[in-house]
Each structure stands twice: as C-alpha cells, then as structure tokens.
Amino acid sequence: MPSRLALTCHNRSLTFQCCGDEHQMTQSQDAKFPKQRIALSITVNGTRHELEAAPTATLLDVIRDELKLTGTKKGCDMGGCGACTVLVAGRRIASCLALAASFGDADITTIEGIGTADRLHPLQDAFIRHDALQCGYCTPGQILSAIAVLAEGARSIEEIREGMSGNLCRCGAHANIVAAIAEVAGL
Amino acid sequence: MSSASFNYVRATELTDALSQGKRPGAAYLAGGTDLLQLWKASLTAPQDVIDISRLPLADITRAGDRLVIGAMARLSDVAAHPEVKAGHPLICDAILASASGQVRNLATAGGNLLQRTRCPYFSDAGLACNKRDPGSGCGARDGENRHAVLFGGSSGCVATHASDLAVALAALDAEIAISSASGERQLALSDLYPLPGETTAPDSSLRPGEMITAIRIVGAERFAPHSTYLKIRDRASFEFAVVSVAAALRIEDGVIAEARLAAGGVASLPWRLGRSEAALIGRAPTEQAFAAAGELAIEGARPLEGNAFKIPLLRNAVIRALQTAGDQS
C-alpha cells in the first residue's frame, strides 16, 4: 500500500519534471500581437485572484504557472487523458481545452481545494486504501473527475466505469480506482 | 504546441459577433474543444478568436412539437434536459456516446456539428490532404484507410465526419438556423455537409463569417418510444465511431409505419439509408424485416483497401439497432 507520503513524493517529482520547455512555447509572444493581455478575476479554491494572462493561455496554464497550483497536471494537453480535470462551478472540465480568457470570472476547484494531509477528502482516503495509484500523476484528475461522477449520479459500477472513461491511468490502476469510487458511492 | 498567437475578443451580442466574425482570419470559439486542439497542433492559426460562448444562444426550448436547441448549449446540458430526454432520447444516446464527461461539459451543440474530421491525413501537416490544403491530394485513398468512407468518397477525399450528434439529428430531419452579418438562413442538416470534390473537400457549406445559432427538430417525438443510437468503436468509451447507426421507428398496431435510419463513420456526412427505411414500411418488426434492411444498407458501398470490414459491420449494426429500437415500448 502506498503511504500518503509516497503519494506526495510522487507528485512533487512529477511536478518538477512537467515544468519543461513545452510551456515556454505557449508563453512566447508572436510579434504581431505583442501587447494583448487578458484581465482575469478567477476564484480558485475559495480565493479570488486578479491577474493577467496571454490570450492563448489555457486555464491549465494559468492554474499551474501563474497561480503555482501544480497539483493539476498537464498530460496530453489535448483533452484526451483527464490529468488536467478541474471543477468549474462544480462541473468537471478538461482545463487544457479551456481558454483562460473564456473563464475569466470562473469559480474553480482544484485538487488543492478538496482536502488536506490531515483531513483527506473521502475519495483521497479511499484511493490510498484501495491502492488506486502507482506513479500518482493522473490521480488529481481522477479524484476531481470522480467527485463530479458521483455528483452526476453514478450509482453502479458500470456507470462509474463509463463516467471515468475520460481519465486515463498509464500505470493501469483502473480496477482499483473504480473500487475506491464505488466504496465512496456506497456500492 | 502551436506558438502562433491570436487576438481574443469576447462577443456579448450576436450582431457584434457576426461583424467581428466576417473579418479574414477570424474564428469563432464556442466550447473550444475542437478549435484549441487544432490550434495546438498547428492545423489552424486564426488571427482573431471571437469568443461566442456567452451569447444568449444556449436555451433549449420546446413549443408544441418543435424542439429548439441553442447552438451554445453544452452537450452535457442538452443530454440532461428533461424535454430532450423524454421526447428525443435518440439525441441523448448520441451525445452520451460522444467524448468524455469533461469534454461534454465544454463542447457545444453547434460546435459539435462543425468539428473537423479525425482522418489521420488531415491531422498530420506533413501528409497530403485536400481538406487541410486544397490541391495537395488525398493520402488516405491509397494509404492507411481503415477509417475511411464507404459512401460518397471522391478521388480527392475519403474522410468521414466525426459527429455522433449529427447522425442522430440527420435521422430526425433536423434543421439548422444560420446567421451572418448579411442575414439569416435555414438549412436541412443534410445540406450542411457537402460531398468532397476532386481537389477540395470543405467540411461544411457554411460561408465565411456564418454561425450556427440553433438546431430545430419538428415532430420527432413520435419516434421516442422506438429509437436508439448504436456506436461501434475500437474501445468501449471515449472513442470515435468506426460505424454508428441511428435508428428510429414508429410502430402502429404491430406494423412499422415510419422508419428513419442514418449511419455514421461511413461518409463525409451522416448517411441516410433511404432504401432500408422504405423497405421497412408496412412490415412487422421481425428479424426477417431487419435483415432485409441490413442488406439494403450496404448496397452501393465502395470499400478501399483497408476498410472493407466496415461493410458487414454496417449491415450488422443496422440489424442490431433495429432490434433494439423495435424491442422498446
């Protein structure tokens, strides 16, 4: 069974690796549009942030690189893996496919906003007990998605499996992920 | 990741959006799930992104026998709407078979109809594709074409349309409301998607600056008791169709009074199966009737080297969809 500490270590390691060159390209400014900055007034985990972003920045870019909330992960950056899942007004979205400018007044929940090391969210607790992760990179997105799947009314194993199909785990922990969610759902 | 920048403009009124959208290099952004993927892959490079997601065009309303879905309605909201669930379950089935929960919460109904093809030759800027680069040719026709069309292909393009919603809407004879700076027009959904030419293959018949504002479905509730969307794909969820079938029947006194069948994954548009529909009218919903409809569905199919497997797949999908629709009550 991975400990809570192991989960944290995995996350830190991968967070470090993830801040690579790719994002620098997003930030580069085309000479044709050197000036435009978009004013944002977003609320993340209950805290309001006034900031500016490039017109091309995704919500994921802003959460990770401006607000430094690196629990939300960049996986495929194409909406296919679910690692970037956050809640906007309680609804799950792929934050890599959301232009920050479009969500400039959004109320956002990330993994940092759902529990603490001392008071885990029930899904975080269940994921640990069910060994529902190995490297942990997809786990924040899995848990945010699972919160939404339960809120959307999934009440069977099949509905959980279908509801979680937008979250991929390359370590292959899907069976235990479903078991953890099912336990919290009371199944 | 694209390094091209763009200007961002948020439109708050339709007239404002339409006047911004007619400029060369402008692109509308609704849910953004398709546009941002294309931009990141350097397959599109708009100068101005006109954000239309907050235009007041997201309502879903029913008046009499007419259902109107605002183009900016998010797919998840369409699928969860009581009027859609009760009177048009085929639309719910098709939407819930599309994408993932995270994407359906972003993607809009209008944007879904205008998503670009998933043909791998379109997605790779190093390969020939008349859809992406008119006149460059079609690499898929004599290349990897497992995904390609069975019907309506040309020497210039064999790409399929990717939308599930469009297949359901085609079966229900939906109409599209379109606005531009110079006025409004309506189009049958089937006329939104042109067949490919020899050197060009536009995805839609929309003109520059035009915007879909609404989807209208009239008189389709009579199909609600006997309709289904069957999607065959390479994995069970979050995947595009290899072949799909929207089936809707009206059964009266044990006899099929009306039949609607449309197939996805087999053409550049939702492919209505008119001969199958006609053959079902007046018959009891039996295995024999469904098998005959399945055989008629594949008449005229023109397979390429890699996609002949889609012919029996389509025939069997039609039969199974009809069995499911016929069994409901």
Coordinates of N, CA, C and O in Angstrom, one line a residue, chain B residues 120-182:
Chain B
P120 N -6.5 10.7 -40.1 CA -5.1 11.0 -39.7 C -4.3 11.7 -40.8 O -3.3 12.4 -40.4
Y121 N -4.8 11.7 -42.0 CA -4.0 12.5 -43.0 C -4.4 14.0 -42.9 O -3.6 14.8 -43.2
F122 N -5.5 14.3 -42.4 CA -5.9 15.7 -42.1 C -5.0 16.2 -40.9 O -4.6 17.3 -40.8
S123 N -4.9 15.3 -39.9 CA -4.2 15.7 -38.6 C -2.7 15.8 -38.7 O -2.1 16.3 -37.8
D124 N -2.1 15.4 -39.8 CA -0.7 15.4 -39.9 C -0.3 16.4 -41.0 O -0.5 16.0 -42.2
A125 N 0.2 17.5 -40.7 CA 0.5 18.6 -41.7 C 1.6 18.2 -42.7 O 1.7 18.8 -43.7
G126 N 2.3 17.1 -42.4 CA 3.3 16.6 -43.4 C 2.7 15.7 -44.5 O 3.4 15.3 -45.4
L127 N 1.4 15.4 -44.4 CA 0.8 14.5 -45.4 C -0.2 15.2 -46.3 O -0.7 16.3 -46.0
A128 N -0.4 14.6 -47.5 CA -1.3 15.2 -48.4 C -2.8 15.2 -47.9 O -3.2 14.1 -47.5
C129 N -3.5 16.3 -48.0 CA -4.9 16.3 -47.6 C -5.6 17.5 -48.2 O -5.2 18.6 -47.9
N130 N -6.6 17.2 -49.1 CA -7.3 18.3 -49.8 C -8.2 19.1 -48.8 O -8.6 20.2 -49.1
K131 N -8.5 18.4 -47.7 CA -9.4 19.2 -46.7 C -8.5 20.3 -46.0 O -9.0 21.4 -45.8
R132 N -7.3 19.9 -45.7 CA -6.4 20.9 -45.0 C -5.8 21.8 -46.0 O -5.6 23.0 -45.7
D133 N -5.4 21.3 -47.1 CA -4.6 22.0 -48.1 C -5.1 21.7 -49.5 O -4.6 20.8 -50.2
P134 N -6.2 22.4 -49.9 CA -6.8 22.1 -51.2 C -5.8 22.0 -52.4 O -4.9 22.8 -52.5
G135 N -5.9 20.9 -53.1 CA -5.0 20.7 -54.3 C -3.8 19.8 -53.9 O -3.1 19.4 -54.8
S136 N -3.6 19.5 -52.6 CA -2.4 18.7 -52.3 C -2.7 17.2 -52.5 O -1.7 16.4 -52.4
G137 N -3.9 16.8 -52.7 CA -4.2 15.4 -52.9 C -4.8 14.7 -51.7 O -5.0 15.4 -50.6
C138 N -5.0 13.4 -51.8 CA -5.5 12.6 -50.6 C -4.6 11.5 -50.4 O -4.5 10.5 -51.2
G139 N -3.9 11.5 -49.2 CA -3.0 10.4 -48.9 C -3.7 9.2 -48.5 O -3.2 8.1 -48.6
A140 N -5.0 9.3 -47.9 CA -5.7 8.2 -47.4 C -6.2 7.2 -48.4 O -6.3 6.0 -48.2
R141 N -6.5 7.8 -49.6 CA -7.2 7.0 -50.6 C -6.4 5.7 -50.9 O -6.9 4.6 -51.0
D142 N -5.1 5.9 -51.1 CA -4.2 4.7 -51.4 C -3.3 4.4 -50.2 O -2.2 3.8 -50.4
G143 N -3.6 5.0 -49.0 CA -2.7 4.8 -47.9 C -3.4 4.0 -46.8 O -4.1 3.0 -47.1
E144 N -3.2 4.4 -45.6 CA -3.9 3.8 -44.4 C -5.3 4.3 -44.4 O -5.6 5.5 -44.1
N145 N -6.3 3.4 -44.8 CA -7.7 3.9 -44.9 C -8.7 3.0 -44.2 O -9.8 3.0 -44.6
R146 N -8.3 2.4 -43.1 CA -9.2 1.7 -42.3 C -10.4 2.5 -41.9 O -11.5 2.0 -41.7
H147 N -10.1 3.8 -41.6 CA -11.2 4.7 -41.0 C -12.1 5.3 -42.1 O -13.0 5.9 -41.8
A148 N -11.7 5.1 -43.4 CA -12.3 5.9 -44.5 C -13.7 5.6 -44.8 O -14.3 4.6 -44.3
V149 N -14.3 6.4 -45.7 CA -15.7 6.3 -46.1 C -16.0 5.0 -46.9 O -15.2 4.5 -47.6
L150 N -17.3 4.6 -46.9 CA -17.8 3.6 -47.8 C -18.7 4.2 -48.9 O -18.9 3.7 -49.9
F151 N -19.2 5.4 -48.6 CA -20.2 6.1 -49.5 C -19.7 7.5 -49.8 O -19.3 8.2 -48.9
G152 N -19.9 7.9 -51.0 CA -19.8 9.4 -51.3 C -18.3 9.8 -51.4 O -18.1 11.1 -51.5
G153 N -17.3 9.0 -51.3 CA -16.0 9.4 -51.4 C -15.6 9.8 -52.9 O -16.3 9.5 -53.8
S154 N -14.5 10.6 -53.0 CA -14.1 11.0 -54.3 C -12.6 10.7 -54.4 O -12.0 10.2 -53.4
S155 N -12.0 10.9 -55.6 CA -10.6 10.7 -55.7 C -9.8 11.7 -54.8 O -8.7 11.5 -54.5
G156 N -10.5 12.8 -54.4 CA -9.9 13.8 -53.6 C -10.0 13.7 -52.1 O -9.3 14.4 -51.4
C157 N -10.9 12.9 -51.6 CA -11.1 12.9 -50.2 C -12.0 11.6 -49.8 O -13.0 11.4 -50.4
V158 N -11.6 10.9 -48.8 CA -12.3 9.8 -48.3 C -12.5 9.9 -46.8 O -12.7 8.9 -46.1
A159 N -12.5 11.1 -46.2 CA -12.6 11.4 -44.8 C -14.0 11.3 -44.3 O -14.9 11.7 -45.0
T160 N -14.2 10.7 -43.1 CA -15.6 10.6 -42.5 C -15.8 11.9 -41.7 O -14.9 12.5 -41.2
H161 N -17.1 12.1 -41.4 CA -17.5 13.1 -40.4 C -17.5 12.5 -39.0 O -17.9 11.3 -38.9
A162 N -17.1 13.2 -38.0 CA -16.8 12.6 -36.7 C -18.0 12.7 -35.7 O -18.0 12.1 -34.7
S163 N -19.0 13.5 -36.0 CA -20.0 13.8 -35.0 C -21.0 12.7 -34.8 O -21.6 12.2 -35.8
D164 N -21.3 12.3 -33.6 CA -22.4 11.4 -33.3 C -23.8 12.2 -33.3 O -24.8 11.7 -33.8
L165 N -23.7 13.4 -32.7 CA -25.0 14.2 -32.7 C -25.6 14.4 -34.1 O -26.8 14.3 -34.3
A166 N -24.7 14.6 -35.1 CA -25.2 14.9 -36.4 C -25.9 13.7 -37.0 O -26.9 13.8 -37.7
V167 N -25.5 12.5 -36.6 CA -26.1 11.3 -37.1 C -27.5 11.2 -36.6 O -28.5 10.9 -37.3
A168 N -27.7 11.4 -35.3 CA -29.0 11.4 -34.7 C -29.9 12.5 -35.2 O -31.1 12.2 -35.6
L169 N -29.3 13.7 -35.4 CA -30.1 14.8 -35.9 C -30.5 14.5 -37.4 O -31.6 14.9 -37.8
A170 N -29.7 13.9 -38.2 CA -30.0 13.6 -39.6 C -31.2 12.6 -39.6 O -32.1 12.8 -40.4
A171 N -31.2 11.6 -38.7 CA -32.3 10.7 -38.7 C -33.6 11.4 -38.3 O -34.7 10.9 -38.7
L172 N -33.5 12.5 -37.6 CA -34.7 13.2 -37.1 C -35.1 14.4 -38.0 O -35.9 15.2 -37.7
D173 N -34.4 14.5 -39.2 CA -34.7 15.5 -40.1 C -34.5 16.9 -39.5 O -35.3 17.8 -39.8
A174 N -33.4 17.1 -38.8 CA -33.2 18.4 -38.1 C -32.9 19.5 -39.1 O -32.4 19.2 -40.2
E175 N -33.2 20.8 -38.7 CA -32.8 21.9 -39.5 C -31.9 22.8 -38.7 O -31.9 22.8 -37.4
I176 N -31.0 23.5 -39.4 CA -30.0 24.4 -38.8 C -30.4 25.8 -39.1 O -30.6 26.1 -40.2
A177 N -30.4 26.7 -38.0 CA -30.5 28.1 -38.3 C -29.1 28.7 -38.3 O -28.3 28.5 -37.4
I178 N -28.9 29.5 -39.3 CA -27.6 30.1 -39.6 C -27.7 31.6 -39.7 O -28.6 32.1 -40.3
S179 N -26.8 32.3 -39.0 CA -26.8 33.8 -39.1 C -25.4 34.3 -39.6 O -24.4 33.6 -39.4
S180 N -25.5 35.4 -40.3 CA -24.3 36.1 -40.7 C -24.6 37.6 -40.7 O -25.7 38.0 -40.5
A181 N -23.5 38.4 -40.9 CA -23.7 39.9 -40.9 C -24.7 40.3 -42.0 O -25.4 41.3 -41.9
S182 N -24.9 39.5 -43.0 CA -25.9 39.8 -44.1 C -27.2 39.2 -43.9 O -28.1 39.3 -44.8

